[in-house]
């Protein structure tokens, strides 16, 4: 019985793991990409949410730079880079509804059926970070990765930095696509 509970817990945790949503052009040879630069217009600042600020933008850029360099790419100027990096962020409010039903039946000298329903709602913010890789020569999108996650409020700067690093590492775990094979 204990082994069944442990197996169920492991499956539940695996199902809850945040995996990125990745799409790419299969005709592209990603082995040719060695250098990267940022799109000059790349910015998160106008996303319209207080959690997306110049401080958050700096964290995201630093995390992307670190991950791409860990993947063997080298920063370059925009005119000579193999690929240009762009990113987008959005924040949506979602509602979670929990419903609890209670039914009860027979009693001494009384037959009947009762049913009680209690519902509670919770609003929360979900953020989505999208990272695009564009071939500079053709100006075509060749790879896109995204991750969605529940945003936490009242975090310290260190907690925010860690969350950004984890999100970017998860997204870029599939870049270049040869790593997925």
Coordinates of N, CA and C in Angstrom, one line a residue:
X1 N 0.8 -1.2 0.0 CA 0.0 0.0 0.0 C 0.9 1.3 0.0
X2 N 1.9 1.2 0.8 CA 2.8 2.4 0.9 C 3.5 2.7 -0.5
X3 N 3.8 1.6 -1.2 CA 4.5 1.8 -2.5 C 3.5 2.4 -3.5
X4 N 2.2 2.0 -3.4 CA 1.2 2.6 -4.3 C 1.0 4.1 -4.0
X5 N 1.0 4.5 -2.7 CA 0.9 5.9 -2.4 C 2.1 6.7 -2.9
X6 N 3.3 6.1 -2.8 CA 4.5 6.8 -3.2 C 4.5 7.0 -4.8
X7 N 4.1 5.9 -5.5 CA 4.0 6.0 -6.9 C 3.0 7.0 -7.3
X8 N 1.8 7.1 -6.6 CA 0.8 8.1 -7.0 C 1.3 9.5 -6.7
X9 N 2.1 9.7 -5.7 CA 2.6 11.0 -5.4 C 3.7 11.4 -6.5
X10 N 4.5 10.5 -6.9 CA 5.5 10.8 -7.9 C 4.8 11.1 -9.2
X11 N 3.7 10.4 -9.6 CA 3.0 10.7 -10.8 C 2.3 12.1 -10.7
X12 N 1.8 12.4 -9.6 CA 1.1 13.7 -9.4 C 2.1 14.8 -9.6
X13 N 3.3 14.7 -9.0 CA 4.3 15.7 -9.1 C 4.8 15.8 -10.5
X14 N 5.0 14.7 -11.2 CA 5.4 14.8 -12.6 C 4.4 15.5 -13.5
X15 N 3.1 15.2 -13.2 CA 2.0 15.9 -14.0 C 2.0 17.4 -13.7
X16 N 2.4 17.8 -12.5 CA 2.4 19.2 -12.2 C 3.6 20.0 -12.7
X17 N 4.6 19.3 -13.2 CA 5.8 19.9 -13.6 C 5.5 20.9 -14.7
X18 N 6.2 22.0 -14.7 CA 6.0 23.1 -15.7 C 6.9 22.8 -16.9
X19 N 6.2 22.4 -18.0 CA 7.0 22.2 -19.2 C 6.7 23.4 -20.2
X20 N 7.7 23.7 -20.9 CA 7.5 24.9 -21.8 C 6.8 24.4 -23.1
X21 N 6.1 25.4 -23.7 CA 5.5 25.2 -25.0 C 6.5 25.7 -26.0
X22 N 7.0 24.7 -26.9 CA 8.0 25.0 -27.8 C 7.5 24.7 -29.2
X23 N 7.9 25.6 -30.2 CA 7.6 25.5 -31.6 C 8.8 25.9 -32.4
X24 N 9.1 25.3 -33.5 CA 10.3 25.7 -34.3 C 10.1 25.2 -35.7
X25 N 10.9 25.8 -36.6 CA 11.0 25.5 -38.0 C 11.9 24.3 -38.2
X26 N 11.3 23.2 -38.6 CA 12.1 21.9 -38.7 C 13.1 22.0 -39.9
X27 N 12.9 22.9 -40.8 CA 13.8 23.0 -41.9 C 15.1 23.7 -41.6
X28 N 15.2 24.3 -40.4 CA 16.3 25.1 -40.1 C 17.4 24.3 -39.4
X29 N 18.7 24.5 -39.8 CA 19.8 23.9 -39.2 C 20.3 24.8 -38.0
X30 N 19.9 24.4 -36.8 CA 20.2 25.3 -35.7 C 21.7 25.2 -35.3
X31 N 22.4 24.2 -35.8 CA 23.8 24.1 -35.6 C 24.6 25.3 -36.2
X32 N 24.0 26.0 -37.2 CA 24.7 27.1 -37.8 C 24.6 28.4 -37.0
X33 N 23.8 28.4 -35.9 CA 23.7 29.6 -35.1 C 24.7 29.6 -33.9
X34 N 25.6 30.5 -34.0 CA 26.6 30.6 -32.9 C 26.6 31.9 -32.1
X35 N 26.0 33.0 -32.7 CA 26.0 34.3 -32.0 C 24.5 34.8 -31.9
X36 N 24.3 35.6 -31.0 CA 23.0 36.2 -30.8 C 23.1 37.7 -30.3
X37 N 22.0 38.4 -30.6 CA 21.9 39.8 -30.1 C 20.4 40.0 -29.9
X38 N 20.1 41.1 -29.2 CA 18.7 41.4 -28.9 C 18.1 42.3 -30.0
X39 N 16.8 42.1 -30.3 CA 16.1 43.0 -31.1 C 16.2 44.4 -30.5
X40 N 16.4 45.4 -31.3 CA 16.4 46.7 -30.7 C 15.1 47.2 -30.0
X41 N 14.0 46.7 -30.5 CA 12.7 47.1 -30.0 C 12.2 46.1 -28.9
X42 N 13.0 45.1 -28.5 CA 12.6 44.1 -27.5 C 12.4 44.8 -26.2
X43 N 11.2 44.7 -25.6 CA 10.9 45.3 -24.3 C 9.7 44.6 -23.7
X44 N 9.7 44.6 -22.4 CA 8.6 44.1 -21.6 C 7.8 45.2 -21.0
X45 N 8.4 46.4 -21.0 CA 7.9 47.5 -20.1 C 6.5 47.9 -20.4
X46 N 6.0 47.7 -21.7 CA 4.7 48.2 -22.0 C 3.6 47.2 -21.9
X47 N 3.8 46.1 -21.1 CA 2.9 45.0 -20.9 C 1.7 45.4 -20.1
X48 N 1.8 46.5 -19.3 CA 0.6 47.0 -18.5 C 0.3 46.3 -17.2
X49 N 1.3 45.7 -16.6 CA 1.1 45.1 -15.3 C 2.3 45.6 -14.4
X50 N 1.9 45.8 -13.1 CA 3.0 46.4 -12.2 C 4.1 45.4 -12.0
X51 N 3.9 44.1 -12.2 CA 5.0 43.1 -11.9 C 5.9 43.1 -13.1
X52 N 5.6 43.7 -14.2 CA 6.5 43.8 -15.4 C 7.0 45.2 -15.4
X53 N 8.2 45.3 -15.0 CA 8.8 46.6 -14.8 C 10.2 46.6 -15.4
X54 N 10.9 47.7 -15.5 CA 12.3 47.7 -15.9 C 13.2 46.8 -15.1
X55 N 12.9 46.6 -13.8 CA 13.7 45.7 -13.0 C 13.5 44.2 -13.5
X56 N 12.2 43.9 -13.8 CA 11.9 42.5 -14.2 C 12.5 42.3 -15.6
X57 N 12.5 43.4 -16.4 CA 13.1 43.3 -17.8 C 14.6 43.0 -17.7
X58 N 15.2 43.6 -16.8 CA 16.7 43.4 -16.6 C 16.9 42.0 -16.2
X59 N 16.1 41.5 -15.3 CA 16.3 40.1 -14.8 C 16.1 39.1 -16.0
X60 N 15.1 39.3 -16.8 CA 14.8 38.4 -17.9 C 16.0 38.4 -18.9
X61 N 16.4 39.6 -19.2 CA 17.5 39.7 -20.2 C 18.8 39.0 -19.7
X62 N 19.1 39.2 -18.4 CA 20.3 38.6 -17.8 C 20.1 37.1 -17.8
X63 N 19.0 36.6 -17.5 CA 18.7 35.1 -17.5 C 18.8 34.5 -18.9
X64 N 18.3 35.2 -19.9 CA 18.3 34.7 -21.3 C 19.8 34.7 -21.7
X65 N 20.5 35.8 -21.5 CA 21.9 35.9 -21.8 C 22.7 34.7 -21.2
X66 N 22.5 34.5 -19.9 CA 23.2 33.4 -19.2 C 22.9 32.1 -19.8
X67 N 21.6 31.8 -20.1 CA 21.2 30.5 -20.7 C 21.8 30.3 -22.1
X68 N 21.7 31.3 -22.9 CA 22.2 31.2 -24.3 C 23.7 30.9 -24.3
X69 N 24.4 31.6 -23.4 CA 25.8 31.4 -23.3 C 26.1 30.0 -22.8
X70 N 25.3 29.5 -21.9 CA 25.5 28.1 -21.3 C 25.2 27.1 -22.4
X71 N 24.4 27.5 -23.4 CA 24.1 26.6 -24.6 C 25.2 26.7 -25.7
X72 N 26.2 27.5 -25.4 CA 27.3 27.6 -26.4 C 27.2 28.8 -27.3
X73 N 26.3 29.7 -27.1 CA 26.2 30.8 -28.0 C 26.9 32.0 -27.5
X74 N 27.4 32.9 -28.4 CA 28.2 34.1 -28.0 C 27.4 35.4 -28.3
X75 N 27.4 36.3 -27.4 CA 26.7 37.6 -27.7 C 27.5 38.3 -28.8
X76 N 26.8 39.1 -29.6 CA 27.4 39.8 -30.7 C 26.6 41.1 -30.9
X77 N 27.1 42.0 -31.8 CA 26.3 43.2 -32.1 C 25.2 42.8 -33.1
X78 N 24.2 43.6 -33.1 CA 23.0 43.3 -33.9 C 23.3 43.0 -35.4
X79 N 24.2 43.8 -36.0 CA 24.5 43.7 -37.4 C 25.2 42.4 -37.8
X80 N 25.9 41.7 -36.8 CA 26.6 40.5 -37.2 C 26.1 39.2 -36.5
X81 N 25.1 39.3 -35.7 CA 24.6 38.2 -35.0 C 23.9 37.2 -35.9
X82 N 24.0 35.9 -35.6 CA 23.2 34.9 -36.4 C 21.7 35.0 -36.2
X83 N 21.4 35.2 -34.9 CA 20.0 35.3 -34.5 C 19.7 36.5 -33.6
X84 N 18.5 37.0 -33.7 CA 18.1 38.1 -32.8 C 17.0 37.5 -31.9
X85 N 17.1 38.0 -30.6 CA 16.2 37.5 -29.6 C 15.2 38.6 -29.3
X86 N 13.9 38.1 -29.2 CA 12.8 39.0 -28.8 C 12.1 38.3 -27.7
X87 N 11.3 39.1 -27.0 CA 10.5 38.5 -25.9 C 9.2 39.3 -25.7
X88 N 8.3 38.6 -25.1 CA 7.0 39.2 -24.8 C 6.5 38.7 -23.4
X89 N 5.7 39.4 -22.8 CA 5.1 38.9 -21.5 C 3.7 39.4 -21.4
X90 N 2.8 38.6 -20.8 CA 1.5 39.0 -20.6 C 1.0 38.5 -19.2
X91 N 0.0 39.2 -18.6 CA -0.5 38.8 -17.4 C -2.0 38.7 -17.5
X92 N -2.6 37.6 -17.2 CA -4.0 37.4 -17.2 C -4.6 37.1 -15.8
X93 N -5.8 37.5 -15.5 CA -6.4 37.2 -14.3 C -7.3 36.0 -14.5
X94 N -7.1 35.0 -13.7 CA -7.9 33.8 -13.8 C -8.7 33.6 -12.5
X95 N -9.8 32.8 -12.6 CA -10.6 32.5 -11.4 C -10.7 31.0 -11.2
X96 N -10.4 30.6 -10.0 CA -10.5 29.2 -9.6 C -11.7 29.0 -8.7
X97 N -12.6 28.1 -9.1 CA -13.8 27.8 -8.3 C -13.7 26.5 -7.7
X98 N -13.8 26.4 -6.4 CA -13.9 25.1 -5.7 C -15.3 24.9 -5.2
X99 N -15.8 23.7 -5.5 CA -17.2 23.4 -5.1 C -17.1 22.1 -4.2
X100 N -17.8 22.2 -3.0 CA -17.8 21.1 -2.1 C -19.3 20.7 -1.9
X101 N -19.6 19.4 -2.2 CA -20.9 18.9 -2.1 C -21.0 17.9 -1.0
X102 N -22.1 18.1 -0.2 CA -22.4 17.2 0.9 C -23.8 16.6 0.7
X103 N -23.9 15.3 0.8 CA -25.2 14.6 0.7 C -25.4 13.8 2.0
X104 N -26.6 13.7 2.4 CA -26.9 12.9 3.6 C -28.2 12.2 3.3
X105 N -28.4 11.1 4.0 CA -29.6 10.3 3.7 C -30.4 9.9 4.9
X106 N -30.7 8.7 5.1 CA -31.7 8.2 6.1 C -31.4 8.4 7.5
X107 N -32.4 8.7 8.3 CA -32.3 8.9 9.8 C -33.3 8.0 10.4
X108 N -33.3 7.9 11.7 CA -34.2 7.1 12.5 C -35.6 7.7 12.4
X109 N -36.6 7.0 11.9 CA -38.0 7.5 11.7 C -38.1 8.6 10.7
X110 N -37.1 8.8 9.9 CA -37.2 9.9 9.0 C -36.4 9.5 7.7
X111 N -37.1 9.5 6.6 CA -36.4 9.2 5.4 C -36.4 10.5 4.6
X112 N -35.3 10.8 4.0 CA -35.2 12.0 3.2 C -33.8 12.1 2.6
X113 N -33.6 13.0 1.7 CA -32.3 13.2 1.1 C -32.0 14.7 1.2
X114 N -30.9 15.0 1.6 CA -30.5 16.4 1.6 C -29.2 16.6 0.8
X115 N -29.0 17.8 0.4 CA -27.9 18.0 -0.5 C -27.4 19.5 -0.2
X116 N -26.2 19.6 0.0 CA -25.7 21.0 0.3 C -24.4 21.2 -0.6
X117 N -24.4 22.4 -1.2 CA -23.3 22.8 -2.1 C -22.7 24.1 -1.6
X118 N -21.4 24.1 -1.4 CA -20.7 25.3 -1.1 C -19.6 25.6 -2.1
X119 N -19.6 26.8 -2.6 CA -18.6 27.2 -3.6 C -17.8 28.4 -3.2
X120 N -16.5 28.3 -3.4 CA -15.6 29.5 -3.1 C -14.8 29.8 -4.4
X121 N -14.5 31.1 -4.6 CA -13.8 31.5 -5.7 C -12.5 32.2 -5.3
X122 N -11.5 32.1 -6.1 CA -10.2 32.7 -5.9 C -9.7 33.3 -7.2
X123 N -9.4 34.6 -7.2 CA -8.7 35.2 -8.4 C -7.2 35.2 -8.2
X124 N -6.5 34.9 -9.3 CA -5.1 34.9 -9.3 C -4.6 35.4 -10.6
X125 N -3.3 35.8 -10.7 CA -2.7 36.3 -11.9 C -1.8 35.2 -12.4
X126 N -1.9 35.0 -13.8 CA -1.0 34.0 -14.5 C -0.2 34.8 -15.5
X127 N 1.1 34.7 -15.4 CA 2.0 35.3 -16.3 C 2.5 34.4 -17.4
X128 N 2.7 34.9 -18.6 CA 3.2 34.1 -19.7 C 4.4 34.8 -20.2
X129 N 5.5 34.1 -20.3 CA 6.8 34.7 -20.9 C 7.0 33.9 -22.2
X130 N 7.2 34.7 -23.3 CA 7.5 34.1 -24.6 C 8.9 34.6 -25.1
X131 N 9.7 33.7 -25.5 CA 11.0 34.1 -26.0 C 11.0 33.6 -27.5
X132 N 11.4 34.6 -28.4 CA 11.5 34.3 -29.8 C 12.9 34.3 -30.3
X133 N 13.3 33.5 -31.2 CA 14.6 33.5 -31.9 C 14.3 33.7 -33.4
X134 N 14.9 34.8 -33.9 CA 14.6 35.2 -35.3 C 16.0 35.1 -36.0
X135 N 15.9 34.4 -37.2 CA 17.1 34.4 -38.1 C 17.3 35.8 -38.6
X136 N 18.5 36.4 -38.3 CA 18.8 37.8 -38.7 C 18.8 37.9 -40.2
X137 N 19.4 37.0 -40.9 CA 19.6 37.1 -42.3 C 18.2 37.1 -43.1
X138 N 17.3 36.2 -42.7 CA 16.0 36.1 -43.4 C 14.9 36.9 -42.6
X139 N 15.2 37.3 -41.4 CA 14.2 38.0 -40.6 C 12.9 37.2 -40.4
X140 N 13.1 35.9 -40.2 CA 12.1 34.9 -40.0 C 12.2 34.3 -38.6
X141 N 11.0 34.1 -38.0 CA 11.0 33.4 -36.7 C 11.3 32.0 -36.9
X142 N 12.3 31.5 -36.2 CA 12.7 30.1 -36.3 C 12.5 29.2 -35.1
X143 N 12.3 29.9 -33.9 CA 12.1 29.1 -32.7 C 11.3 30.0 -31.7
X144 N 10.3 29.4 -31.0 CA 9.6 30.1 -30.0 C 9.4 29.2 -28.8
X145 N 9.6 29.7 -27.6 CA 9.4 29.0 -26.4 C 8.5 29.9 -25.5
X146 N 7.6 29.2 -24.7 CA 6.8 30.0 -23.8 C 6.6 29.2 -22.5
X147 N 6.3 29.9 -21.5 CA 6.0 29.2 -20.2 C 5.0 30.1 -19.5
X148 N 4.0 29.4 -18.9 CA 2.9 30.1 -18.2 C 3.1 29.7 -16.7
X149 N 2.8 30.6 -15.8 CA 2.9 30.2 -14.4 C 2.1 31.2 -13.5
X150 N 1.7 30.8 -12.4 CA 1.0 31.6 -11.4 C 2.0 32.6 -10.8
X151 N 1.6 33.9 -10.9 CA 2.5 35.0 -10.3 C 2.3 35.1 -8.8
X152 N 3.4 35.2 -8.2 CA 3.4 35.4 -6.7 C 3.6 36.9 -6.4
X153 N 2.8 37.4 -5.4 CA 2.9 38.7 -5.0 C 3.8 38.8 -3.7
X154 N 4.3 39.9 -3.4 CA 5.0 40.2 -2.2 C 6.3 39.3 -2.1
X155 N 7.0 39.2 -3.2 CA 8.2 38.5 -3.3 C 9.4 39.4 -3.0
X156 N 10.5 38.9 -2.5 CA 11.7 39.7 -2.4 C 12.4 39.7 -3.7
X157 N 13.3 40.7 -3.9 CA 14.0 40.7 -5.2 C 14.8 39.4 -5.5
X158 N 15.3 38.7 -4.5 CA 16.0 37.5 -4.7 C 15.0 36.4 -5.1
X159 N 13.8 36.4 -4.6 CA 12.8 35.4 -5.0 C 12.3 35.6 -6.4
X160 N 12.2 36.9 -6.8 CA 11.8 37.2 -8.2 C 12.9 36.8 -9.1
X161 N 14.2 37.1 -8.7 CA 15.3 36.7 -9.6 C 15.3 35.2 -9.8
X162 N 15.2 34.4 -8.7 CA 15.2 33.0 -8.8 C 14.0 32.5 -9.7
X163 N 12.8 33.1 -9.6 CA 11.7 32.6 -10.4 C 11.9 32.9 -11.9
X164 N 12.5 34.1 -12.2 CA 12.8 34.4 -13.6 C 13.9 33.4 -14.1
X165 N 14.9 33.2 -13.4 CA 16.0 32.3 -13.9 C 15.4 30.9 -14.1
X166 N 14.6 30.4 -13.2 CA 14.0 29.1 -13.4 C 13.0 29.1 -14.7
X167 N 12.2 30.1 -14.9 CA 11.3 30.2 -16.0 C 12.1 30.2 -17.3
X168 N 13.1 31.0 -17.4 CA 13.9 31.2 -18.6 C 14.7 29.9 -18.9
X169 N 15.3 29.3 -17.8 CA 16.0 28.0 -18.0 C 15.0 26.9 -18.5
X170 N 13.8 26.9 -18.0 CA 12.8 25.9 -18.5 C 12.5 26.2 -20.0
X171 N 12.2 27.4 -20.3 CA 11.9 27.7 -21.7 C 13.0 27.4 -22.7
X172 N 14.2 27.8 -22.3 CA 15.4 27.6 -23.2 C 16.0 26.2 -23.1
X173 N 15.4 25.3 -22.3 CA 15.8 23.9 -22.2 C 15.6 23.2 -23.5
X174 N 14.7 23.7 -24.4 CA 14.5 23.2 -25.7 C 15.2 23.9 -26.8
X175 N 16.1 24.7 -26.5 CA 16.9 25.5 -27.6 C 18.3 25.2 -27.4
X176 N 19.0 24.8 -28.5 CA 18.4 24.5 -29.8 C 17.6 23.2 -29.8
X177 N 16.7 23.0 -30.8 CA 15.9 21.9 -30.8 C 16.6 20.5 -30.9
X178 N 17.8 20.5 -31.3 CA 18.6 19.2 -31.4 C 18.7 18.6 -30.0
X179 N 18.6 19.5 -28.9 CA 18.7 19.0 -27.6 C 17.5 18.1 -27.2
X180 N 16.4 18.3 -27.9 CA 15.2 17.6 -27.6 C 15.2 16.1 -28.2
X181 N 16.1 15.9 -29.2 CA 16.1 14.6 -29.8 C 16.8 13.5 -29.0

